[in-house]
Amino acid sequence: MTDHDRILQLRETLHRHNYNYYILNAPTISDREFDELLRELSDLEAVHPEYADPNSPTQRVGSDLSQEFETFVHIRPMLSLSNTYNKEEVAEFYERVREGLANESFEICCELKFDGLSISLHYEDGQLVRAVTRGDGVQGDDVTANVRTIRSIPLQLAKDGSWPRSFEIRGEILMPWESFEALNRERESREEPLFANPRNAASGTLKSKQTAVVAERRLDAYLYYLLGDELPADGHYENMMAAREWGFKVSDAMRKVSSLDELYAFIDYWDTERRNLPVATDGIVLKVNSLRQQRTLGMTAKSPRWAIAYKFQAEQQSTVLREVTFQVGRTGAVTPVANMDPVQLSGTIVRRATLHNADFMASLDLHVGDHVLVEKGGEIIPKIVAVDEAFITSERGSRVEFIEHCPECGAKLIRYEGEAAWYCPNETGCPPQIKGRIEHFVSRRAMNIDTLGPETIDDFYARGLIHNFADLYDLTVDQLSGFNDTRIRSARKTIQAIEDSKQVPFERVLFALGIRFVGETVAKTLARRFHDIDTLSHASLDELLGVNTIGQAIAESVMAWFADMDNVFLVERLRSHGLQLQLSQDTLAAQSDRLAGKTVVISGVFAHHSRDEYKALIEQHGGKNTGSISAKTSFILAGENMGPAKLEKAKKLGVAIVSEDEFLQMIQ
Ligand code: IVH
């Protein structure tokens, strides 16, 4: 057998096993055998680049090269569905269909409404050729490279299938609950913002510029709509069953019904049963089954007349409010939290719910002992929607009032103009604020002293070892271990990590200080403009405001921070310990103003540096990077495969296009 034949054979075998595993849930070989075949294929492809195929099973792992999405105009617009929220509205839909079909008999296909993001897949000769997001319904992003990494989407249909030569199939891309929870746990440990729900997570993932990230995140897909000129049947349900035979993942929860009662039974069943599904659903979709009848009914401008969505109610439970407690955050903001009798809600036990702020809390008019309605919508944090009126008696407990003094340190709370939150102003004496600032200081993106978690900081603080972040640098191994031999190893590690942090570059030290409004980006900007902490601390308001992207609030906050003698003293202690309080010689030497006053747009895929690196280079040389092309753009730094829409716009506005190599020359 030639290498080429073996490659083709391996691809076919692997596609089949992939289908058995991800669609049928019935693998016929072990993971190890699968990996061995995949390895063999990948080795052969490496020596035969001439036989490369984007639909090869080896492409499922993705790549970390950065990509841009091209826009694709949908062959048929992607419409949305109109929503109904109760059975009366469903009955009205049923009646409209009956009238529209002049009393002809009809069937309705009932299916789950998956809560992810819709996708349109195009197949030619059994090959996946394109995957496009819904976008605005008329045009979307071509996300083919990302979609290829989703294991339940077939890249190549079985050769002996009866699929049409060319067709489109639409469905929903989802992140299963399990992957979603794992992802958020991981993000939490890295102190990255959490995704609010699986839909946002799936959508963020699918728009990722790196296919390897998508491959890692384990997305799934259900298909629910087949389009094309040569479909197998007149029935939508029958077409979907055929698609399942071709290798697509089609939900088992599809039923044809021919009466309103059967339809209600489907709704009632899934209203509770959906909680046991591995993916999020937010309703039921009802479709007239016959395509001929669908055409008779036609569309309105936005949605078909032959289909409708029925949305589930967000799950609500009634429980008893026991107490409202108040939490003080790192910035001193005070958040009220409701503590309730435990109650089962959408798969988890809920005991606490945020009440956001004083105004929200007051609007609920809560009394201790009230029965309250708790709801979990699309978000993960439960909320109290109202007092359950059914239980209100004349003898209510005392009304819950917002506190006037900090529950942690007793300081009188204050409110800043235009803000909803109350703050504890005792920045230097209030324990959660002190600990919060130290936690921020050691966090990964700041000083990255990763052996110090919140519990350790809590412990050190309780033992009186630290009161501020400068104290960290006075700690000794003996103090941490308490002369206890079993603790010595971890104490040494901690001290070493603190020692290592002295090499962290100035811009991150600046971020670590926790100056209000000075996030990572602002810290970088300030470091580049002022070079060292002394120049920055003496900068006038006008000098600060003169820096691009620094506004009044940031400038005032920086001034106020350095005007506080406690902070000046902290900085002096950091200096005496040898922290980096100025830009390094390397960074300074690498700076220039070759791109001063230039606004640059980055587009396409690059060979020598990543997009982020190019962004940093532009800033290092005094230029500004922006996202979209306008008359103000000085030039476009263009890699391979720049999007056609961008190219066109650049031509129209007469904006120069600079290649990667030309750009590197420019800043040499
Ligand atoms: S059919 C013209 N079926 O709901 C009909 N849509 O607002 C096209 N969705 O954008 C859609 N599950 O993303 C259909 N079983 C299902 C669905 C479904 C979820 C989504 C889809 C669409 C939105 C409708």
XYZ file of C-alpha atoms and ligand atoms in Angstrom:
692
model
C 0.000 0.000 0.000
C 1.363 3.457 -0.836
C 1.638 6.095 1.862
C -1.141 8.002 0.190
C -3.486 5.025 0.311
C -2.631 4.419 3.936
C -3.324 8.071 4.748
C -6.744 7.844 3.133
C -7.476 4.578 4.870
C -6.455 5.918 8.272
C -8.549 9.027 7.824
C -11.616 7.020 6.982
C -11.072 4.639 9.906
C -10.538 7.479 12.348
C -13.618 9.370 11.134
C -15.654 6.226 11.744
C -14.293 5.708 15.261
C -14.829 9.343 16.040
C -18.485 8.935 15.036
C -18.838 5.804 17.178
C -17.411 7.626 20.151
C -18.911 11.110 19.965
C -22.263 10.488 18.269
C -23.191 6.919 19.131
C -21.435 6.896 22.510
C -20.393 3.372 21.584
C -16.656 3.164 20.873
C -15.408 -0.068 19.343
C -11.704 0.495 20.040
C -9.822 1.717 23.089
C -8.640 5.318 23.451
C -5.113 4.046 23.194
C -5.691 2.253 19.902
C -7.363 5.381 18.605
C -4.384 7.493 19.630
C -1.987 5.085 17.964
C -3.841 5.295 14.650
C -3.967 9.052 14.979
C -0.243 9.181 15.674
C 0.474 7.036 12.616
C -1.616 9.334 10.455
C -0.015 12.440 11.881
C 3.488 11.050 11.220
C 2.600 10.192 7.634
C 1.094 13.626 7.072
C 4.251 15.232 8.425
C 6.389 13.567 5.781
C 3.794 14.151 3.038
C 2.670 17.755 3.229
C 1.414 17.337 -0.352
C -1.464 15.198 0.978
C -2.586 17.715 3.603
C -6.333 17.975 4.144
C -8.020 20.492 6.455
C -10.676 17.854 7.218
C -8.176 15.254 8.366
C -8.866 13.879 11.871
C -5.455 15.251 12.876
C -6.826 18.785 12.485
C -9.158 18.372 15.474
C -6.458 19.519 17.889
C -6.226 22.973 16.376
C -3.275 25.332 16.286
C -2.144 28.356 18.240
C -1.538 30.542 15.219
C -3.705 33.604 15.345
C -6.490 33.882 12.786
C -8.942 36.494 11.547
C -12.505 35.655 10.591
C -13.779 36.373 7.112
C -17.354 37.522 6.711
C -19.669 35.194 4.828
C -23.063 36.180 3.433
C -25.568 33.403 4.228
C -27.015 31.630 1.216
C -30.389 31.754 2.979
C -30.749 34.246 5.844
C -30.698 32.782 9.330
C -34.010 33.784 10.848
C -34.917 33.692 14.491
C -38.083 32.360 16.093
C -40.804 34.335 17.806
C -41.216 33.424 21.451
C -44.199 32.302 23.494
C -44.266 32.031 27.263
C -47.459 30.122 28.076
C -49.787 27.482 26.726
C -52.413 30.002 25.558
C -49.886 31.533 23.183
C -48.946 28.061 21.971
C -52.631 27.319 21.305
C -52.874 30.561 19.316
C -49.914 29.464 17.182
C -51.604 26.108 16.609
C -54.790 27.855 15.498
C -52.936 30.185 13.135
C -51.277 27.184 11.508
C -54.629 25.402 11.120
C -56.142 28.477 9.470
C -53.095 29.049 7.290
C -53.357 25.501 5.986
C -57.098 25.805 5.327
C -57.959 23.004 7.724
C -55.662 20.499 6.033
C -54.322 17.999 8.584
C -50.754 18.636 9.787
C -48.104 17.381 12.162
C -45.919 19.411 14.509
C -42.364 18.373 15.229
C -41.508 19.151 18.869
C -37.877 19.527 19.880
C -35.687 21.051 22.535
C -34.484 24.599 22.234
C -30.771 24.411 22.887
C -29.201 27.408 24.575
C -25.939 27.950 22.754
C -25.111 29.762 19.544
C -26.418 28.850 16.141
C -24.127 27.648 13.406
C -24.547 26.948 9.708
C -22.487 24.099 8.254
C -21.961 23.584 4.540
C -21.116 20.213 3.014
C -19.965 19.513 -0.535
C -19.354 15.971 -1.708
C -19.554 14.788 1.877
C -16.853 17.223 3.095
C -17.318 20.011 5.594
C -16.365 23.083 3.577
C -17.589 25.954 5.707
C -18.997 26.845 9.123
C -20.562 30.260 9.644
C -21.964 31.911 12.777
C -25.400 33.517 12.668
C -23.948 37.032 12.872
C -26.775 39.442 12.118
C -28.749 36.749 10.287
C -27.690 38.046 6.871
C -23.965 37.541 7.247
C -21.790 35.887 9.846
C -18.181 34.978 10.633
C -16.509 32.086 8.862
C -15.344 30.011 11.839
C -14.548 26.810 9.933
C -11.112 26.308 11.464
C -12.549 26.487 14.980
C -15.519 24.268 14.187
C -13.235 21.563 12.805
C -12.014 20.961 16.361
C -15.505 20.045 17.630
C -15.490 16.261 17.785
C -19.221 15.711 17.300
C -19.237 17.591 13.985
C -18.365 15.229 11.123
C -15.605 16.541 8.866
C -16.164 13.922 6.232
C -19.365 11.908 5.838
C -19.193 8.128 5.354
C -18.555 7.327 1.694
C -21.543 5.028 1.306
C -24.041 7.579 2.652
C -27.056 8.821 0.715
C -26.417 12.491 1.472
C -27.061 15.130 -1.216
C -23.978 16.382 -3.069
C -24.442 19.837 -1.605
C -26.429 20.876 1.461
C -26.495 23.094 4.508
C -27.282 21.937 8.022
C -27.875 24.228 10.974
C -27.698 23.610 14.647
C -26.475 24.844 17.970
C -22.967 24.860 19.385
C -22.974 24.238 23.117
C -20.628 23.897 26.012
C -21.822 20.967 28.159
C -22.367 21.796 31.857
C -19.473 19.604 32.831
C -16.956 21.356 30.556
C -18.391 24.716 31.605
C -17.915 24.039 35.298
C -14.401 22.701 34.772
C -13.507 25.759 32.705
C -14.780 28.164 35.354
C -12.958 26.300 38.125
C -9.773 26.652 36.139
C -10.388 30.324 35.428
C -11.098 30.944 39.085
C -7.774 29.422 40.078
C -6.042 31.672 37.546
C -8.034 34.674 38.777
C -9.578 35.211 35.376
C -13.158 36.482 35.058
C -15.744 33.675 35.081
C -18.208 33.010 32.283
C -21.771 33.729 33.431
C -23.317 30.738 31.663
C -22.462 28.007 29.147
C -23.823 30.071 26.251
C -21.385 32.912 26.869
C -18.594 30.430 27.359
C -19.401 28.661 24.078
C -19.676 31.930 22.225
C -16.423 33.290 23.663
C -14.715 30.044 22.782
C -15.971 29.849 19.225
C -14.749 33.387 18.546
C -11.306 32.547 19.893
C -8.513 33.464 17.532
C -6.660 30.259 18.331
C -8.113 26.955 17.234
C -6.085 25.136 19.906
C -8.057 26.977 22.599
C -11.308 25.822 21.001
C -10.083 22.235 20.781
C -9.238 22.242 24.472
C -12.596 23.565 25.621
C -14.671 20.558 24.488
C -17.650 22.069 22.723
C -20.548 19.971 21.487
C -23.137 20.472 18.745
C -26.723 19.402 18.063
C -28.110 19.812 14.550
C -31.773 20.685 13.968
C -32.397 22.058 10.488
C -31.517 20.728 7.054
C -31.570 22.958 3.960
C -30.844 22.256 0.323
C -32.383 21.498 -3.065
C -32.298 17.709 -2.948
C -33.430 16.748 0.544
C -34.416 13.127 1.204
C -38.010 13.730 2.380
C -40.856 16.241 2.657
C -40.860 15.856 6.434
C -38.493 17.874 8.656
C -38.429 15.035 11.182
C -37.654 12.465 8.489
C -34.848 14.635 7.124
C -33.303 14.916 10.560
C -33.446 11.159 11.006
C -31.652 10.817 7.674
C -29.041 13.369 8.815
C -28.477 11.274 11.907
C -27.730 8.311 9.611
C -25.197 10.421 7.722
C -23.264 11.024 10.931
C -24.739 14.146 12.523
C -25.642 14.504 16.171
C -29.416 14.902 16.241
C -31.243 15.046 19.564
C -33.240 12.000 20.676
C -35.846 14.335 22.071
C -37.704 14.936 18.802
C -41.353 13.907 18.531
C -44.043 14.361 15.915
C -47.455 15.178 17.356
C -50.854 15.803 15.778
C -52.820 17.337 18.621
C -52.477 20.170 21.073
C -52.718 17.767 24.013
C -49.745 15.706 22.853
C -47.867 18.935 22.351
C -48.590 20.094 25.931
C -47.494 16.697 27.215
C -44.130 17.174 25.461
C -43.730 20.619 27.041
C -44.656 19.373 30.541
C -42.323 16.431 30.313
C -39.263 18.457 29.294
C -40.030 21.338 31.624
C -38.666 19.196 34.466
C -36.703 16.525 32.616
C -34.407 19.081 30.969
C -32.601 19.443 34.290
C -31.056 16.032 33.715
C -29.593 16.921 30.322
C -25.844 17.436 29.902
C -26.394 20.746 28.071
C -28.421 23.913 28.681
C -31.858 24.292 27.097
C -34.157 27.267 27.433
C -37.360 26.066 25.815
C -39.099 23.956 23.209
C -39.220 24.588 19.457
C -42.376 23.670 17.559
C -42.175 23.259 13.779
C -44.793 22.325 11.192
C -43.318 19.075 9.932
C -44.120 19.119 6.214
C -41.783 21.309 4.125
C -44.568 21.801 1.588
C -46.824 23.129 4.331
C -43.962 25.264 5.629
C -43.763 26.926 2.212
C -47.521 27.506 2.202
C -47.284 29.259 5.554
C -44.216 31.295 4.580
C -42.303 33.835 6.665
C -42.655 37.264 8.161
C -39.683 39.618 7.847
C -38.009 38.201 10.934
C -39.281 34.689 11.564
C -41.083 31.787 9.927
C -44.860 31.409 10.376
C -44.396 27.649 10.562
C -42.364 27.554 13.756
C -42.356 29.049 17.223
C -40.354 28.819 20.434
C -41.891 28.144 23.838
C -39.599 29.469 26.564
C -39.299 27.743 29.914
C -39.890 29.821 33.029
C -36.682 30.433 34.939
C -36.904 28.007 37.831
C -38.185 29.630 41.029
C -38.392 28.335 44.572
C -39.781 29.732 47.759
C -37.666 29.675 50.908
C -37.250 31.541 54.183
C -34.961 34.535 54.595
C -33.015 34.132 57.831
C -30.580 37.012 57.843
C -28.892 39.594 55.661
C -25.135 39.864 56.130
C -22.775 42.439 54.658
C -19.530 41.705 52.853
C -16.674 44.152 52.496
C -14.536 43.794 49.363
C -10.961 44.838 48.573
C -12.088 48.287 47.476
C -14.202 48.742 50.599
C -17.510 48.326 48.720
C -20.171 46.769 50.938
C -22.465 44.118 49.402
C -25.606 42.815 51.145
C -26.059 39.034 51.005
C -29.261 37.133 51.803
C -28.840 33.983 53.897
C -31.755 31.594 53.444
C -32.942 28.122 54.357
C -31.283 25.780 51.845
C -33.386 25.083 48.784
C -32.860 22.940 45.672
C -32.736 25.064 42.514
C -31.762 23.969 38.968
C -29.529 21.199 40.178
C -27.738 22.921 43.055
C -28.523 23.744 46.673
C -28.846 27.461 47.212
C -28.288 29.122 50.601
C -27.158 32.596 49.700
C -28.136 35.181 47.136
C -26.633 38.567 46.416
C -28.790 41.622 47.025
C -26.382 43.788 44.980
C -26.683 47.140 46.761
C -28.754 49.250 49.127
C -31.262 50.394 46.490
C -31.942 46.899 45.191
C -32.321 45.596 48.711
C -34.725 48.379 49.693
C -36.859 47.806 46.606
C -37.602 44.241 47.787
C -38.863 45.441 51.199
C -37.462 42.403 53.004
C -38.256 41.352 56.566
C -36.453 38.659 58.522
C -38.461 35.429 58.342
C -40.151 36.375 55.037
C -40.689 33.701 52.443
C -38.820 34.864 49.365
C -38.838 33.714 45.743
C -35.398 32.731 44.535
C -34.675 32.394 40.850
C -31.859 31.058 38.760
C -32.125 32.245 35.200
C -29.403 31.920 32.625
C -26.858 33.120 35.173
C -25.164 31.028 37.808
C -25.675 33.363 40.763
C -29.201 33.050 42.162
C -31.220 36.139 42.924
C -34.193 37.036 45.072
C -36.963 38.298 42.819
C -39.627 39.134 45.389
C -41.183 38.389 48.734
C -43.567 35.447 48.321
C -46.859 37.226 48.987
C -48.702 33.967 49.642
C -46.961 33.747 53.014
C -47.093 37.337 54.220
C -48.870 37.546 57.577
C -49.613 40.534 59.765
C -46.751 39.609 62.077
C -43.635 40.020 60.030
C -40.151 40.054 61.453
C -38.143 43.256 61.548
C -37.464 45.055 58.285
C -33.981 44.533 56.881
C -32.096 47.826 56.780
C -28.793 48.649 55.203
C -26.045 49.149 57.755
C -24.467 52.503 58.520
C -21.178 51.225 59.892
C -18.656 48.793 58.500
C -19.352 45.294 59.881
C -15.614 44.587 59.949
C -14.065 47.704 61.484
C -16.970 49.869 62.589
C -16.094 52.909 60.428
C -19.021 55.012 59.222
C -19.875 54.091 55.625
C -19.821 56.676 52.855
C -21.325 56.893 49.390
C -19.457 58.393 46.409
C -21.438 60.572 44.083
C -23.016 58.682 41.200
C -22.294 55.232 42.657
C -24.804 52.713 43.967
C -22.455 51.130 46.501
C -21.669 52.179 50.065
C -17.993 52.115 50.978
C -16.002 51.656 54.143
C -13.500 54.553 54.018
C -11.090 52.963 56.512
C -8.674 51.728 53.863
C -5.701 51.194 56.154
C -7.499 49.784 59.184
C -10.258 47.545 57.791
C -9.142 43.877 57.671
C -10.858 42.657 54.445
C -9.523 45.700 52.622
C -6.014 45.149 53.965
C -6.077 41.439 53.109
C -7.741 42.134 49.764
C -4.944 44.529 48.795
C -2.295 41.977 49.732
C -4.161 39.302 47.746
C -4.184 41.608 44.765
C -0.494 42.412 45.204
C 0.557 38.742 45.101
C -1.891 37.722 42.336
C -0.629 36.083 39.170
C -0.809 39.111 36.908
C 0.744 41.362 39.539
C 3.716 40.057 41.594
C 2.852 36.417 40.917
C 3.772 35.099 44.366
C 1.728 32.018 43.742
C 2.456 30.176 46.978
C 0.398 32.760 48.869
C -3.305 31.948 48.629
C -6.097 33.796 50.458
C -5.997 31.329 53.402
C -2.265 31.815 53.923
C -2.633 35.574 53.816
C -5.498 35.297 56.259
C -3.310 33.204 58.527
C -0.290 35.563 58.347
C -2.548 38.518 59.021
C -4.205 36.800 61.973
C -0.785 35.954 63.417
C 0.191 39.602 63.124
C 2.978 38.895 60.623
C 1.728 41.217 57.876
C -0.316 44.408 57.788
C 0.519 45.518 54.275
C 2.306 44.177 51.205
C 5.667 45.679 52.132
C 5.671 43.488 55.258
C 5.917 40.413 52.990
C 9.547 41.297 52.298
C 10.448 41.252 56.006
C 9.165 37.704 56.564
C 11.649 35.014 57.561
C 11.594 31.238 57.231
C 11.561 30.860 61.013
C 8.555 33.131 61.388
C 6.579 31.189 58.810
C 7.501 27.731 60.022
C 7.256 28.615 63.703
C 10.431 26.529 64.117
C 8.368 23.516 63.126
C 10.425 21.123 60.985
C 7.498 19.804 58.942
C 6.676 23.328 57.785
C 10.176 24.306 56.839
C 10.022 23.199 53.226
C 6.902 25.136 52.391
C 8.166 28.155 54.357
C 11.372 28.174 52.306
C 9.366 27.946 49.106
C 7.244 30.900 50.117
C 10.234 33.035 51.046
C 11.896 32.134 47.740
C 8.777 33.100 45.783
C 8.703 36.452 47.599
C 12.401 36.920 46.818
C 11.806 36.075 43.124
C 9.095 38.712 42.896
C 11.782 41.393 43.245
C 12.542 40.828 39.565
C 8.972 41.493 38.413
C 9.072 44.429 35.949
C 8.039 47.912 36.979
C 4.746 48.034 35.092
C 3.499 45.024 37.029
C 4.696 46.431 40.351
C 2.724 49.555 39.514
C -0.360 47.436 38.827
C 0.242 45.466 42.059
C 0.045 48.633 44.203
C -3.726 48.533 43.715
C -4.230 52.219 42.909
C -7.901 52.717 42.101
C -8.558 52.630 38.307
C -4.966 51.599 37.560
C -5.449 48.229 35.902
C -2.869 46.338 33.889
C -3.175 48.440 30.754
C -3.120 51.792 32.538
C -0.112 50.649 34.569
C 1.737 49.828 31.357
C 0.856 53.167 29.812
C 2.006 55.087 32.886
C 5.238 53.103 33.148
C 6.085 53.777 29.502
C 5.353 57.461 29.779
C 7.018 58.231 33.142
C 9.696 55.498 33.254
C 10.030 55.363 37.062
C 7.979 55.749 40.205
C 9.543 59.033 41.308
C 8.736 60.824 38.082
C 5.236 59.388 38.219
C 4.694 60.397 41.849
C 5.694 63.988 41.052
C 3.658 64.269 37.873
C 1.144 67.102 37.834
C -2.496 66.648 36.958
C -1.858 68.216 33.548
C 1.059 65.934 32.836
C -1.069 62.912 33.693
C -3.988 64.143 31.627
C -1.612 64.740 28.735
C -1.095 61.004 28.386
C -3.178 59.307 25.747
C -6.055 57.260 27.301
C -5.566 58.728 30.810
C -8.737 60.545 31.877
C -9.715 62.697 34.827
C -10.734 59.846 37.166
C -7.468 57.953 36.708
C -5.317 61.071 36.959
C -7.003 62.190 40.184
C -6.757 58.727 41.669
C -3.007 58.538 40.966
C -2.466 62.013 42.481
C -4.462 61.087 45.575
C -2.565 57.833 46.060
C 0.852 59.492 46.035
C -0.389 62.351 48.220
C -1.006 59.854 51.026
C 2.097 59.625 53.230
C 1.350 56.018 54.171
C 1.674 55.076 50.512
C 4.888 57.051 50.048
C 6.295 55.186 53.018
C 5.228 51.829 51.511
C 6.992 52.678 48.257
C 10.172 53.553 50.168
C 10.111 50.185 51.885
C 9.627 48.379 48.556
C 12.567 50.342 47.190
C 14.798 49.361 50.106
C 13.954 45.705 49.420
C 15.094 46.081 45.822
C 11.826 45.877 43.872
C 11.802 47.201 40.305
C 10.547 50.767 40.517
C 11.749 51.821 37.104
C 11.616 50.392 33.605
C 14.480 48.038 32.897
C 17.373 49.173 30.672
C 16.243 46.645 28.045
C 12.724 47.978 27.928
C 14.003 51.557 27.819
C 16.460 50.756 25.053
C 13.759 49.000 23.062
C 11.582 52.106 23.218
C 11.557 54.627 20.437
C 9.258 57.177 18.896
C 9.521 55.836 15.380
C 5.766 55.332 15.360
C 4.887 58.458 17.349
C 1.522 59.857 16.300
C 0.764 56.805 14.162
C -2.455 54.839 14.491
C -2.068 51.258 13.341
C -4.628 48.534 12.623
C -3.462 44.922 12.789
C -5.054 42.411 10.421
C -4.392 38.872 9.220
C -2.147 36.040 10.354
C 1.556 36.580 11.131
C 4.673 34.474 10.811
C 7.205 36.139 13.164
C 5.243 37.411 16.174
C 1.793 36.992 17.654
C -0.779 39.747 17.426
C -0.241 40.656 21.085
C 3.461 40.993 20.459
C 2.843 43.294 17.518
C 0.486 45.317 19.652
C 3.222 45.662 22.288
C 5.782 46.590 19.618
C 3.547 49.327 18.250
C 3.129 50.800 21.717
C 6.811 50.424 22.518
C 7.620 52.610 19.558
C 5.125 55.273 20.495
C 2.282 54.252 18.178
C -1.318 53.425 18.946
C -3.115 50.226 17.997
C -6.819 50.423 17.152
C -9.377 47.862 15.990
C -11.135 49.353 13.011
C -9.999 51.188 9.923
C -10.954 54.834 9.589
C -9.647 57.946 7.870
C -7.394 58.420 10.932
C -5.583 55.115 10.407
C -1.949 55.713 9.442
C -1.400 52.231 8.058
C -2.484 48.624 8.305
C -0.022 46.043 9.510
C -1.194 43.195 7.292
C -0.310 39.524 7.657
C -1.523 36.644 5.524
C -5.235 36.319 4.738
C -6.336 39.798 5.618
C -10.151 39.926 5.462
C -11.598 41.136 2.123
C -13.919 43.619 3.845
C -10.947 45.274 5.541
C -8.931 45.295 2.338
C -11.746 46.992 0.495
C -12.197 49.613 3.192
C -8.464 50.324 3.263
C -8.434 50.855 -0.507
C -11.449 53.107 -0.356
C -9.897 55.323 2.316
C -6.465 55.186 0.713
C -4.849 53.733 3.856
C -1.401 52.238 3.274
C -0.857 48.522 3.755
C 2.402 47.475 5.380
C 3.602 43.883 5.322
C 5.035 42.109 8.336
C 8.610 42.371 7.017
C 8.233 46.023 6.077
C 6.941 46.752 9.554
C 9.876 45.032 11.233
C 12.178 47.144 9.028
C 10.356 50.295 10.115
C 11.034 49.716 13.800
C 14.552 48.331 13.377
S -34.883 26.184 14.270
C -36.177 29.176 11.124
N -34.526 24.518 16.273
O -33.079 29.351 18.670
C -35.929 28.280 12.266
N -33.650 26.708 16.468
O -34.608 32.218 17.917
C -34.526 28.252 12.639
N -32.419 27.101 18.559
O -31.307 31.166 16.313
C -34.219 27.761 13.964
N -32.690 25.083 19.403
O -30.047 29.344 17.531
C -34.316 25.759 15.806
N -34.263 22.929 17.949
C -34.052 24.152 17.476
C -33.326 25.107 18.201
C -33.149 26.396 17.674
C -32.157 26.276 19.586
C -31.986 28.509 18.499
C -31.363 28.930 17.212
C -32.127 30.110 16.709
C -32.925 30.502 17.915
C -34.292 30.967 17.478
